[in-house]
Amino acid sequence: MTVNAGNRLDEAPLSRFHKKLALYSSGGPFLDGYVLSIIGVAMVQITPQLDLSDSAQGLIGASALIGVFLGAFTGGWLTDRYGRQVLYTIDLAAIIVCSVAQFWADDAVWLFVLRLLIGMAVGADYPIATSLLAEFTPSRYRGPLLGGLVVMWFVGAAVAYITGEILLNQLGDDAWRWMLSSAALPATVIVLLRLGTPESPRWLANKGRTQEAEAVLKQVYGPEATIADLAEEEERENVDLKAILRSGYGGRMLYISVFWTCSVIPLFAIYAFGPRILDALRLEDGLANVGEAMITVMFLIGCVIALFGVNRMGRRPLVIHSFLWSGLALLVLGLFPDAPSGVIMTLFALYAVIIGGTQILQWIYPNELFPTEVRGSAVGLASSASRVGAATGTYLVPMALTGWGVGGTMLAAAAISLVGAVVSVLWAPETRGMALHEAAALAPRRTAPVETPVGGAR
């Protein structure tokens, strides 16, 4: 087959290894969705039992997001310095320990601290898992596989709501303790599956460990694969995170941070306080949790649709249209908060389906737009920046619902989404069809094609 010199791995077929790596990497997003969503159900019992004020509710709801802010940046730096593989299981082990410890939490401070630590572990997994997957995946499958990680976020959220509703109905006043501790079970399964995952050959080569990199290549792609199959990236004098902010990558970092923030603030607020928001919209008599589960299914459907369109439509048009039309759905919801229940659910469903484009691009854009030596740090920094806004927004939701009402709260969410649309019109790049090193280069760089067979992937 004809492939570009240095691009052989980017042109390789999708193998069983790639599929397994994508599945195992999706464990982090699954846990993120589960941890963030289960608190929305648990807060129904936690609030009266611990006598929480609106401020305390906001802090506990936002605690995991604050942890993600701290963990994503730290995890990104650690994975660029010490490798992807070594941290690939350690971070999830921390989730297991802290999740179990939540069972014995008896005050708001103890619960806040434990959820903060869980958030740090989840945040650390963002740059670790996505960098590893991006650096192994052929270019034409990179967008769908990275974007597919977000699908598992919504699967985790849906499982959390189903689990929470079952436990709420079966275990009485202590149900919330079992809900929060239950995250340890999927975390344990994911840790066991991840054992034995090889190190990224791109990271090894970048660190000068070429023999180890070639051994991994042969293990994954077959005996014909060599270190020459890794495309050379541009040489850069500075290879630390400060170089991102002092070079042409600063503009990319600014866009990724703003786009990611505008994408997650409304969504995380809905997940952390979904039942309360739906109650305020008059979905009562036990329908609030059911409605939230239905919206989660719509989020999942939206992400799946976006996965099929990301390579056909392109990254830039997808992010612009996703922000624009989902923002308009929230705008109508804010203008007519007293609409019939069927209209309310339809508008929420439209938002959930359409926002899928921005959700999958949270995982695609950051990994494509930065080079290997700072990819983990860049993803971590962008994720951390987005979580500052998301945590602030989640913290303010209870007070916004009390002070502005649900209509005003939805109008604020609409404004945030529409800001994302404007910023994307101005700054969103297009990386469809590019090899990883080409997408990460500040100036497009193509190599000449040569006739070379790719080693059979296993």
Tab-separated table of C-alpha atoms in Angstrom:
chain	number	residue	atom	x	y	z
A	1	MET	CA	0.000	0.000	0.000
A	2	THR	CA	1.134	3.608	-0.552
A	3	VAL	CA	1.807	5.606	2.584
A	4	ASN	CA	3.767	8.753	3.436
A	5	ALA	CA	7.344	8.304	4.589
A	6	GLY	CA	7.336	8.641	8.344
A	7	ASN	CA	3.560	8.271	8.432
A	8	ARG	CA	3.362	4.465	8.286
A	9	LEU	CA	1.825	4.096	11.709
A	10	ASP	CA	-0.675	6.870	10.997
A	11	GLU	CA	-1.774	4.889	7.929
A	12	ALA	CA	-1.849	1.489	9.658
A	13	PRO	CA	-5.114	-0.476	9.887
A	14	LEU	CA	-7.126	-0.488	13.089
A	15	SER	CA	-6.110	-3.517	15.131
A	16	ARG	CA	-7.451	-5.432	18.105
A	17	PHE	CA	-4.849	-3.667	20.222
A	18	HIS	CA	-6.217	-0.229	19.280
A	19	LYS	CA	-9.765	-1.282	20.139
A	20	LYS	CA	-8.718	-2.678	23.522
A	21	LEU	CA	-6.686	0.442	24.299
A	22	ALA	CA	-9.668	2.659	23.436
A	23	LEU	CA	-11.926	0.552	25.667
A	24	TYR	CA	-9.514	0.612	28.607
A	25	SER	CA	-8.861	4.352	28.178
A	26	SER	CA	-12.601	4.987	28.261
A	27	GLY	CA	-12.651	3.834	31.881
A	28	GLY	CA	-11.566	7.291	33.069
A	29	PRO	CA	-14.434	9.141	31.339
A	30	PHE	CA	-16.856	6.456	32.539
A	31	LEU	CA	-15.791	7.065	36.138
A	32	ASP	CA	-15.897	10.825	35.637
A	33	GLY	CA	-19.504	10.646	34.436
A	34	TYR	CA	-20.405	8.219	37.208
A	35	VAL	CA	-18.791	10.200	40.036
A	36	LEU	CA	-20.213	13.541	38.948
A	37	SER	CA	-23.725	12.231	38.276
A	38	ILE	CA	-24.183	9.993	41.313
A	39	ILE	CA	-23.783	13.026	43.583
A	40	GLY	CA	-26.857	14.592	41.946
A	41	VAL	CA	-29.018	11.694	43.155
A	42	ALA	CA	-27.234	11.380	46.504
A	43	MET	CA	-27.706	15.084	47.309
A	44	VAL	CA	-31.434	14.424	47.742
A	45	GLN	CA	-30.560	12.581	50.997
A	46	ILE	CA	-27.273	14.289	51.870
A	47	THR	CA	-28.748	17.806	52.024
A	48	PRO	CA	-31.290	17.175	54.820
A	49	GLN	CA	-29.170	14.635	56.717
A	50	LEU	CA	-26.102	16.890	56.906
A	51	ASP	CA	-28.224	20.080	57.038
A	52	LEU	CA	-26.423	21.677	54.085
A	53	SER	CA	-26.858	25.306	53.084
A	54	ASP	CA	-27.018	26.344	49.423
A	55	SER	CA	-23.329	27.270	49.654
A	56	ALA	CA	-22.400	23.881	51.147
A	57	GLN	CA	-24.418	22.075	48.460
A	58	GLY	CA	-22.557	24.012	45.796
A	59	LEU	CA	-19.168	23.201	47.324
A	60	ILE	CA	-19.874	19.475	47.542
A	61	GLY	CA	-21.331	19.439	44.034
A	62	ALA	CA	-18.276	21.272	42.703
A	63	SER	CA	-15.657	19.456	44.826
A	64	ALA	CA	-14.884	16.785	42.236
A	65	LEU	CA	-14.557	19.474	39.551
A	66	ILE	CA	-12.107	21.405	41.718
A	67	GLY	CA	-10.180	18.161	42.103
A	68	VAL	CA	-10.168	17.646	38.332
A	69	PHE	CA	-8.662	21.122	37.980
A	70	LEU	CA	-5.781	20.192	40.287
A	71	GLY	CA	-5.377	16.626	39.026
A	72	ALA	CA	-5.481	17.303	35.283
A	73	PHE	CA	-2.631	19.787	35.363
A	74	THR	CA	-0.554	17.648	37.718
A	75	GLY	CA	-1.287	14.461	35.779
A	76	GLY	CA	-0.371	16.127	32.494
A	77	TRP	CA	2.987	17.245	33.840
A	78	LEU	CA	3.699	13.858	35.395
A	79	THR	CA	2.771	11.900	32.250
A	80	ASP	CA	5.030	14.059	30.066
A	81	ARG	CA	7.881	13.617	32.541
A	82	TYR	CA	7.507	9.986	33.654
A	83	GLY	CA	5.502	8.391	30.860
A	84	ARG	CA	1.919	7.423	30.133
A	85	GLN	CA	1.954	3.759	31.154
A	86	VAL	CA	3.279	4.035	34.720
A	87	LEU	CA	0.453	6.376	35.766
A	88	TYR	CA	-2.234	4.582	33.750
A	89	THR	CA	-3.311	2.428	36.708
A	90	ILE	CA	-2.046	4.347	39.753
A	91	ASP	CA	-4.553	7.170	39.312
A	92	LEU	CA	-7.555	4.826	39.332
A	93	ALA	CA	-6.327	3.048	42.462
A	94	ALA	CA	-6.744	6.351	44.300
A	95	ILE	CA	-10.385	6.505	43.150
A	96	ILE	CA	-11.036	3.085	44.674
A	97	VAL	CA	-9.658	4.031	48.094
A	98	CYS	CA	-11.404	7.422	48.319
A	99	SER	CA	-14.728	6.097	47.017
A	100	VAL	CA	-14.872	3.442	49.716
A	101	ALA	CA	-13.915	6.017	52.369
A	102	GLN	CA	-16.980	8.124	51.473
A	103	PHE	CA	-19.177	5.498	53.126
A	104	TRP	CA	-18.043	6.743	56.549
A	105	ALA	CA	-18.217	10.484	55.801
A	106	ASP	CA	-20.286	12.135	58.523
A	107	ASP	CA	-19.906	15.850	57.794
A	108	ALA	CA	-19.674	18.202	54.819
A	109	VAL	CA	-15.942	18.876	55.224
A	110	TRP	CA	-14.970	15.176	55.188
A	111	LEU	CA	-17.186	14.572	52.150
A	112	PHE	CA	-15.752	17.601	50.336
A	113	VAL	CA	-12.163	16.452	50.907
A	114	LEU	CA	-12.794	12.897	49.694
A	115	ARG	CA	-14.603	14.054	46.568
A	116	LEU	CA	-11.820	16.566	45.937
A	117	LEU	CA	-9.282	13.702	45.991
A	118	ILE	CA	-11.467	11.578	43.701
A	119	GLY	CA	-11.675	14.495	41.296
A	120	MET	CA	-7.884	14.853	41.326
A	121	ALA	CA	-7.476	11.194	40.368
A	122	VAL	CA	-10.107	11.466	37.621
A	123	GLY	CA	-8.494	14.658	36.331
A	124	ALA	CA	-5.066	13.045	36.208
A	125	ASP	CA	-6.456	10.305	33.976
A	126	TYR	CA	-7.589	12.801	31.311
A	127	PRO	CA	-4.138	13.631	29.892
A	128	ILE	CA	-2.650	10.224	30.714
A	129	ALA	CA	-5.207	8.066	28.900
A	130	THR	CA	-5.920	10.409	25.994
A	131	SER	CA	-2.233	11.010	25.236
A	132	LEU	CA	-1.588	7.268	25.213
A	133	LEU	CA	-4.530	6.597	22.898
A	134	ALA	CA	-3.727	9.501	20.549
A	135	GLU	CA	-0.116	8.413	20.167
A	136	PHE	CA	-1.020	4.847	19.202
A	137	THR	CA	-4.054	5.466	16.978
A	138	PRO	CA	-3.891	5.747	13.134
A	139	SER	CA	-4.938	9.198	11.881
A	140	ARG	CA	-8.211	8.219	10.209
A	141	TYR	CA	-9.444	6.537	13.404
A	142	ARG	CA	-8.052	9.083	15.865
A	143	GLY	CA	-11.061	11.413	15.877
A	144	PRO	CA	-13.719	8.722	16.363
A	145	LEU	CA	-11.732	6.817	19.012
A	146	LEU	CA	-10.802	9.900	21.043
A	147	GLY	CA	-14.297	11.301	20.676
A	148	GLY	CA	-15.702	7.943	21.662
A	149	LEU	CA	-14.224	8.405	25.126
A	150	VAL	CA	-16.882	11.041	25.746
A	151	VAL	CA	-19.593	8.501	24.930
A	152	MET	CA	-18.398	6.523	27.924
A	153	TRP	CA	-18.754	9.651	30.089
A	154	PHE	CA	-22.463	9.604	29.359
A	155	VAL	CA	-22.653	5.831	29.789
A	156	GLY	CA	-21.134	6.340	33.238
A	157	ALA	CA	-23.656	9.088	33.968
A	158	ALA	CA	-26.585	6.909	32.861
A	159	VAL	CA	-25.371	3.978	34.971
A	160	ALA	CA	-24.992	6.344	37.929
A	161	TYR	CA	-28.589	7.543	37.690
A	162	ILE	CA	-29.940	4.016	37.341
A	163	THR	CA	-27.793	2.790	40.238
A	164	GLY	CA	-28.710	5.786	42.355
A	165	GLU	CA	-32.437	5.358	41.777
A	166	ILE	CA	-32.283	1.637	42.642
A	167	LEU	CA	-30.277	2.227	45.823
A	168	LEU	CA	-32.488	5.157	46.810
A	169	ASN	CA	-35.555	2.952	46.679
A	170	GLN	CA	-33.977	-0.080	48.373
A	171	LEU	CA	-31.609	1.067	51.127
A	172	GLY	CA	-33.396	3.803	53.016
A	173	ASP	CA	-31.582	6.666	54.737
A	174	ASP	CA	-28.083	5.239	54.156
A	175	ALA	CA	-28.565	4.848	50.399
A	176	TRP	CA	-26.370	7.865	49.636
A	177	ARG	CA	-23.381	6.224	51.338
A	178	TRP	CA	-23.684	3.152	49.119
A	179	MET	CA	-24.157	5.364	46.065
A	180	LEU	CA	-20.927	7.286	46.600
A	181	SER	CA	-18.947	4.163	47.532
A	182	SER	CA	-20.203	2.226	44.503
A	183	ALA	CA	-17.696	3.940	42.185
A	184	ALA	CA	-15.013	1.643	43.634
A	185	LEU	CA	-16.458	-1.369	41.801
A	186	PRO	CA	-16.051	-0.163	38.179
A	187	ALA	CA	-12.716	1.455	39.110
A	188	THR	CA	-11.384	-1.915	40.272
A	189	VAL	CA	-12.438	-3.613	37.032
A	190	ILE	CA	-10.779	-0.895	34.926
A	191	VAL	CA	-7.506	-1.086	36.866
A	192	LEU	CA	-7.291	-4.843	36.296
A	193	LEU	CA	-7.967	-4.448	32.568
A	194	ARG	CA	-5.276	-1.780	32.182
A	195	LEU	CA	-2.492	-3.888	33.657
A	196	GLY	CA	0.117	-4.745	31.025
A	197	THR	CA	-0.569	-1.817	28.671
A	198	PRO	CA	2.698	-0.818	26.891
A	199	GLU	CA	4.303	2.606	27.019
A	200	SER	CA	3.759	5.063	24.152
A	201	PRO	CA	6.527	4.555	21.561
A	202	ARG	CA	6.303	8.240	20.602
A	203	TRP	CA	7.015	9.256	24.206
A	204	LEU	CA	9.867	6.739	24.476
A	205	ALA	CA	11.426	7.964	21.224
A	206	ASN	CA	11.047	11.567	22.326
A	207	LYS	CA	12.995	10.699	25.487
A	208	GLY	CA	15.768	9.035	23.460
A	209	ARG	CA	14.770	5.485	24.514
A	210	THR	CA	14.678	4.266	20.927
A	211	GLN	CA	15.308	0.568	21.614
A	212	GLU	CA	12.341	0.401	23.987
A	213	ALA	CA	10.227	2.349	21.496
A	214	GLU	CA	11.075	-0.100	18.699
A	215	ALA	CA	10.296	-3.079	20.943
A	216	VAL	CA	6.814	-1.659	21.606
A	217	LEU	CA	6.295	-1.009	17.898
A	218	LYS	CA	7.131	-4.607	17.039
A	219	GLN	CA	4.874	-5.868	19.832
A	220	VAL	CA	1.903	-3.832	18.589
A	221	TYR	CA	2.395	-3.567	14.818
A	222	GLY	CA	4.403	-6.657	13.978
A	223	PRO	CA	8.078	-7.583	13.368
A	224	GLU	CA	8.411	-5.330	10.298
A	225	ALA	CA	7.756	-2.145	12.314
A	226	THR	CA	10.822	-0.047	13.172
A	227	ILE	CA	11.604	3.251	14.858
A	228	ALA	CA	11.765	4.828	11.383
A	229	ASP	CA	7.992	4.369	11.144
A	230	LEU	CA	7.511	7.112	13.724
A	231	ALA	CA	7.199	10.475	11.971
A	232	GLU	CA	9.720	13.038	13.173
A	233	GLU	CA	8.196	16.087	14.802
A	234	GLU	CA	9.499	19.621	14.482
A	235	GLU	CA	12.547	20.368	16.586
A	236	ARG	CA	11.825	22.873	19.354
A	237	GLU	CA	14.337	24.575	21.589
A	238	ASN	CA	11.941	24.613	24.537
A	239	VAL	CA	9.996	21.518	25.414
A	240	ASP	CA	8.351	22.500	28.692
A	241	LEU	CA	4.897	23.866	29.363
A	242	LYS	CA	6.107	27.470	29.428
A	243	ALA	CA	7.020	27.072	25.760
A	244	ILE	CA	3.315	26.624	24.970
A	245	LEU	CA	2.455	30.017	26.390
A	246	ARG	CA	5.465	31.811	24.861
A	247	SER	CA	5.138	30.426	21.350
A	248	GLY	CA	2.523	30.030	18.649
A	249	TYR	CA	0.867	27.368	20.779
A	250	GLY	CA	-0.409	30.039	23.166
A	251	GLY	CA	-3.250	30.873	20.792
A	252	ARG	CA	-4.215	27.218	20.549
A	253	MET	CA	-4.151	26.855	24.306
A	254	LEU	CA	-6.386	29.911	24.727
A	255	TYR	CA	-8.948	28.591	22.265
A	256	ILE	CA	-8.977	25.063	23.717
A	257	SER	CA	-9.416	26.421	27.240
A	258	VAL	CA	-12.280	28.757	26.295
A	259	PHE	CA	-14.052	26.228	24.055
A	260	TRP	CA	-13.782	23.464	26.663
A	261	THR	CA	-15.016	25.778	29.434
A	262	CYS	CA	-18.067	26.921	27.475
A	263	SER	CA	-18.838	23.310	26.615
A	264	VAL	CA	-18.773	21.901	30.146
A	265	ILE	CA	-20.222	24.626	32.385
A	266	PRO	CA	-23.897	24.118	31.389
A	267	LEU	CA	-23.512	20.351	31.141
A	268	PHE	CA	-21.835	19.853	34.521
A	269	ALA	CA	-24.334	22.159	36.214
A	270	ILE	CA	-27.192	20.089	34.774
A	271	TYR	CA	-25.583	16.850	35.957
A	272	ALA	CA	-24.656	18.005	39.435
A	273	PHE	CA	-28.116	19.441	40.150
A	274	GLY	CA	-30.234	17.828	37.428
A	275	PRO	CA	-33.026	16.521	39.672
A	276	ARG	CA	-33.336	19.901	41.404
A	277	ILE	CA	-33.444	21.767	38.074
A	278	LEU	CA	-36.081	19.416	36.709
A	279	ASP	CA	-38.068	19.745	39.931
A	280	ALA	CA	-37.999	23.511	39.452
A	281	LEU	CA	-39.293	22.963	35.925
A	282	ARG	CA	-42.271	21.105	37.433
A	283	LEU	CA	-41.137	17.552	36.682
A	284	GLU	CA	-42.162	16.247	40.098
A	285	ASP	CA	-43.629	13.089	41.618
A	286	GLY	CA	-40.471	11.076	41.065
A	287	LEU	CA	-40.089	12.131	37.434
A	288	ALA	CA	-36.995	14.295	38.031
A	289	ASN	CA	-34.506	11.399	38.250
A	290	VAL	CA	-36.263	9.597	35.401
A	291	GLY	CA	-36.114	12.777	33.332
A	292	GLU	CA	-32.409	13.136	34.075
A	293	ALA	CA	-31.783	9.561	32.960
A	294	MET	CA	-33.687	10.248	29.731
A	295	ILE	CA	-31.592	13.366	29.103
A	296	THR	CA	-28.461	11.295	29.670
A	297	VAL	CA	-29.588	8.898	26.941
A	298	MET	CA	-30.044	11.900	24.638
A	299	PHE	CA	-26.518	13.099	25.467
A	300	LEU	CA	-25.262	9.638	24.567
A	301	ILE	CA	-27.161	9.627	21.271
A	302	GLY	CA	-25.797	13.077	20.451
A	303	CYS	CA	-22.215	11.946	21.000
A	304	VAL	CA	-22.705	8.862	18.823
A	305	ILE	CA	-24.136	11.001	16.005
A	306	ALA	CA	-21.196	13.407	16.329
A	307	LEU	CA	-18.725	10.506	16.144
A	308	PHE	CA	-20.137	9.517	12.765
A	309	GLY	CA	-19.965	13.125	11.565
A	310	VAL	CA	-16.611	14.320	12.889
A	311	ASN	CA	-14.585	13.043	9.916
A	312	ARG	CA	-17.284	13.757	7.326
A	313	MET	CA	-18.265	17.213	8.548
A	314	GLY	CA	-14.904	18.325	9.928
A	315	ARG	CA	-13.918	19.587	13.362
A	316	ARG	CA	-14.558	23.302	12.796
A	317	PRO	CA	-18.130	23.159	11.374
A	318	LEU	CA	-19.108	20.569	13.989
A	319	VAL	CA	-18.053	22.663	16.983
A	320	ILE	CA	-19.664	25.846	15.645
A	321	HIS	CA	-23.053	24.298	14.870
A	322	SER	CA	-23.053	22.306	18.102
A	323	PHE	CA	-22.591	25.425	20.246
A	324	LEU	CA	-25.024	27.543	18.231
A	325	TRP	CA	-28.072	25.278	18.122
A	326	SER	CA	-27.688	23.848	21.637
A	327	GLY	CA	-27.413	27.398	22.969
A	328	LEU	CA	-30.643	28.345	21.208
A	329	ALA	CA	-32.420	25.356	22.835
A	330	LEU	CA	-31.338	26.591	26.294
A	331	LEU	CA	-32.364	30.127	25.349
A	332	VAL	CA	-35.934	29.027	24.551
A	333	LEU	CA	-36.001	26.981	27.762
A	334	GLY	CA	-34.954	30.050	29.740
A	335	LEU	CA	-37.552	32.267	28.080
A	336	PHE	CA	-40.390	29.805	28.680
A	337	PRO	CA	-39.670	27.963	31.971
A	338	ASP	CA	-43.391	27.446	32.590
A	339	ALA	CA	-43.948	25.524	29.360
A	340	PRO	CA	-45.678	22.108	29.517
A	341	SER	CA	-43.552	19.191	30.734
A	342	GLY	CA	-43.412	17.657	27.252
A	343	VAL	CA	-41.992	20.888	25.794
A	344	ILE	CA	-39.425	21.140	28.590
A	345	MET	CA	-38.210	17.585	28.044
A	346	THR	CA	-38.076	18.159	24.271
A	347	LEU	CA	-35.903	21.263	24.685
A	348	PHE	CA	-33.593	19.498	27.129
A	349	ALA	CA	-33.377	16.552	24.714
A	350	LEU	CA	-32.504	18.882	21.815
A	351	TYR	CA	-29.756	20.496	23.879
A	352	ALA	CA	-28.427	17.091	24.904
A	353	VAL	CA	-28.302	15.726	21.351
A	354	ILE	CA	-26.865	18.816	19.663
A	355	ILE	CA	-24.155	19.523	22.273
A	356	GLY	CA	-22.605	16.132	21.446
A	357	GLY	CA	-20.320	17.769	18.876
A	358	THR	CA	-18.542	19.953	21.436
A	359	GLN	CA	-18.360	17.049	23.890
A	360	ILE	CA	-16.412	14.702	21.629
A	361	LEU	CA	-14.099	17.501	20.481
A	362	GLN	CA	-13.003	18.088	24.091
A	363	TRP	CA	-10.920	14.939	23.699
A	364	ILE	CA	-9.955	15.319	20.038
A	365	TYR	CA	-8.756	18.912	19.676
A	366	PRO	CA	-6.298	19.093	22.632
A	367	ASN	CA	-4.571	15.842	21.662
A	368	GLU	CA	-4.253	16.829	18.000
A	369	LEU	CA	-3.045	20.412	18.392
A	370	PHE	CA	0.052	19.917	20.572
A	371	PRO	CA	3.331	17.991	20.059
A	372	THR	CA	4.334	14.811	21.884
A	373	GLU	CA	6.703	16.369	24.417
A	374	VAL	CA	4.022	18.673	25.845
A	375	ARG	CA	0.816	16.884	24.816
A	376	GLY	CA	-0.015	15.607	28.293
A	377	SER	CA	0.762	18.970	29.911
A	378	ALA	CA	-1.314	20.816	27.307
A	379	VAL	CA	-4.317	18.519	27.734
A	380	GLY	CA	-3.964	18.789	31.509
A	381	LEU	CA	-3.713	22.587	31.460
A	382	ALA	CA	-6.722	22.966	29.151
A	383	SER	CA	-8.756	20.536	31.241
A	384	SER	CA	-7.766	22.360	34.430
A	385	ALA	CA	-8.711	25.739	32.967
A	386	SER	CA	-12.107	24.436	31.891
A	387	ARG	CA	-12.781	23.003	35.336
A	388	VAL	CA	-12.230	26.372	37.001
A	389	GLY	CA	-15.243	27.684	35.118
A	390	ALA	CA	-17.187	24.447	35.525
A	391	ALA	CA	-16.569	24.317	39.284
A	392	THR	CA	-17.532	27.984	39.655
A	393	GLY	CA	-20.689	27.453	37.626
A	394	THR	CA	-21.662	24.332	39.562
A	395	TYR	CA	-21.036	26.095	42.872
A	396	LEU	CA	-23.298	28.972	41.817
A	397	VAL	CA	-26.193	26.819	40.509
A	398	PRO	CA	-28.047	26.427	43.847
A	399	MET	CA	-27.774	30.168	44.499
A	400	ALA	CA	-28.783	30.997	40.906
A	401	LEU	CA	-31.851	28.794	41.189
A	402	THR	CA	-32.790	30.548	44.443
A	403	GLY	CA	-32.008	34.088	43.279
A	404	TRP	CA	-32.760	34.077	39.532
A	405	GLY	CA	-35.149	31.184	39.255
A	406	VAL	CA	-34.791	28.377	36.765
A	407	GLY	CA	-35.539	30.665	33.797
A	408	GLY	CA	-32.658	33.012	34.604
A	409	THR	CA	-30.335	30.079	35.264
A	410	MET	CA	-31.100	28.569	31.855
A	411	LEU	CA	-30.575	31.957	30.163
A	412	ALA	CA	-27.112	32.158	31.739
A	413	ALA	CA	-26.340	28.659	30.445
A	414	ALA	CA	-27.526	29.692	26.973
A	415	ALA	CA	-25.269	32.744	27.012
A	416	ILE	CA	-22.252	30.579	27.828
A	417	SER	CA	-22.990	28.212	24.926
A	418	LEU	CA	-23.420	31.106	22.496
A	419	VAL	CA	-20.100	32.607	23.628
A	420	GLY	CA	-18.557	29.248	22.701
A	421	ALA	CA	-20.102	29.543	19.219
A	422	VAL	CA	-18.649	33.029	18.671
A	423	VAL	CA	-15.181	32.031	19.888
A	424	SER	CA	-15.232	28.949	17.642
A	425	VAL	CA	-16.168	31.026	14.587
A	426	LEU	CA	-13.141	33.209	15.294
A	427	TRP	CA	-10.544	30.611	16.310
A	428	ALA	CA	-11.523	26.977	15.692
A	429	PRO	CA	-8.958	25.175	13.459
A	430	GLU	CA	-9.531	22.264	11.089
A	431	THR	CA	-7.403	19.124	11.586
A	432	ARG	CA	-9.472	16.549	9.698
A	433	GLY	CA	-7.355	14.018	7.781
A	434	MET	CA	-3.984	15.146	9.178
A	435	ALA	CA	-1.371	12.847	10.676
A	436	LEU	CA	-0.760	13.542	14.363
A	437	HIS	CA	2.552	15.363	13.795
A	438	GLU	CA	0.982	17.447	11.008
A	439	ALA	CA	-1.974	18.512	13.145
A	440	ALA	CA	0.401	19.430	15.988
A	441	ALA	CA	2.754	21.461	13.755
A	442	LEU	CA	2.239	25.230	13.729
A	443	ALA	CA	2.767	25.216	9.955
A	444	PRO	CA	1.339	22.371	7.807
A	445	ARG	CA	4.005	19.849	6.853
A	446	ARG	CA	3.432	16.979	4.405
A	447	THR	CA	5.880	14.237	3.483
A	448	ALA	CA	6.301	12.575	0.134
A	449	PRO	CA	4.605	9.195	-0.464
A	450	VAL	CA	6.671	6.048	-0.866
A	451	GLU	CA	5.733	2.457	-1.531
A	452	THR	CA	6.209	0.641	1.790
A	453	PRO	CA	4.152	-2.132	3.338
A	454	VAL	CA	2.942	-1.653	6.875
A	455	GLY	CA	3.637	-4.514	9.249
A	456	GLY	CA	0.513	-6.544	10.027
A	457	ALA	CA	-1.115	-5.111	13.114
A	458	ARG	CA	-2.122	-7.581	15.758
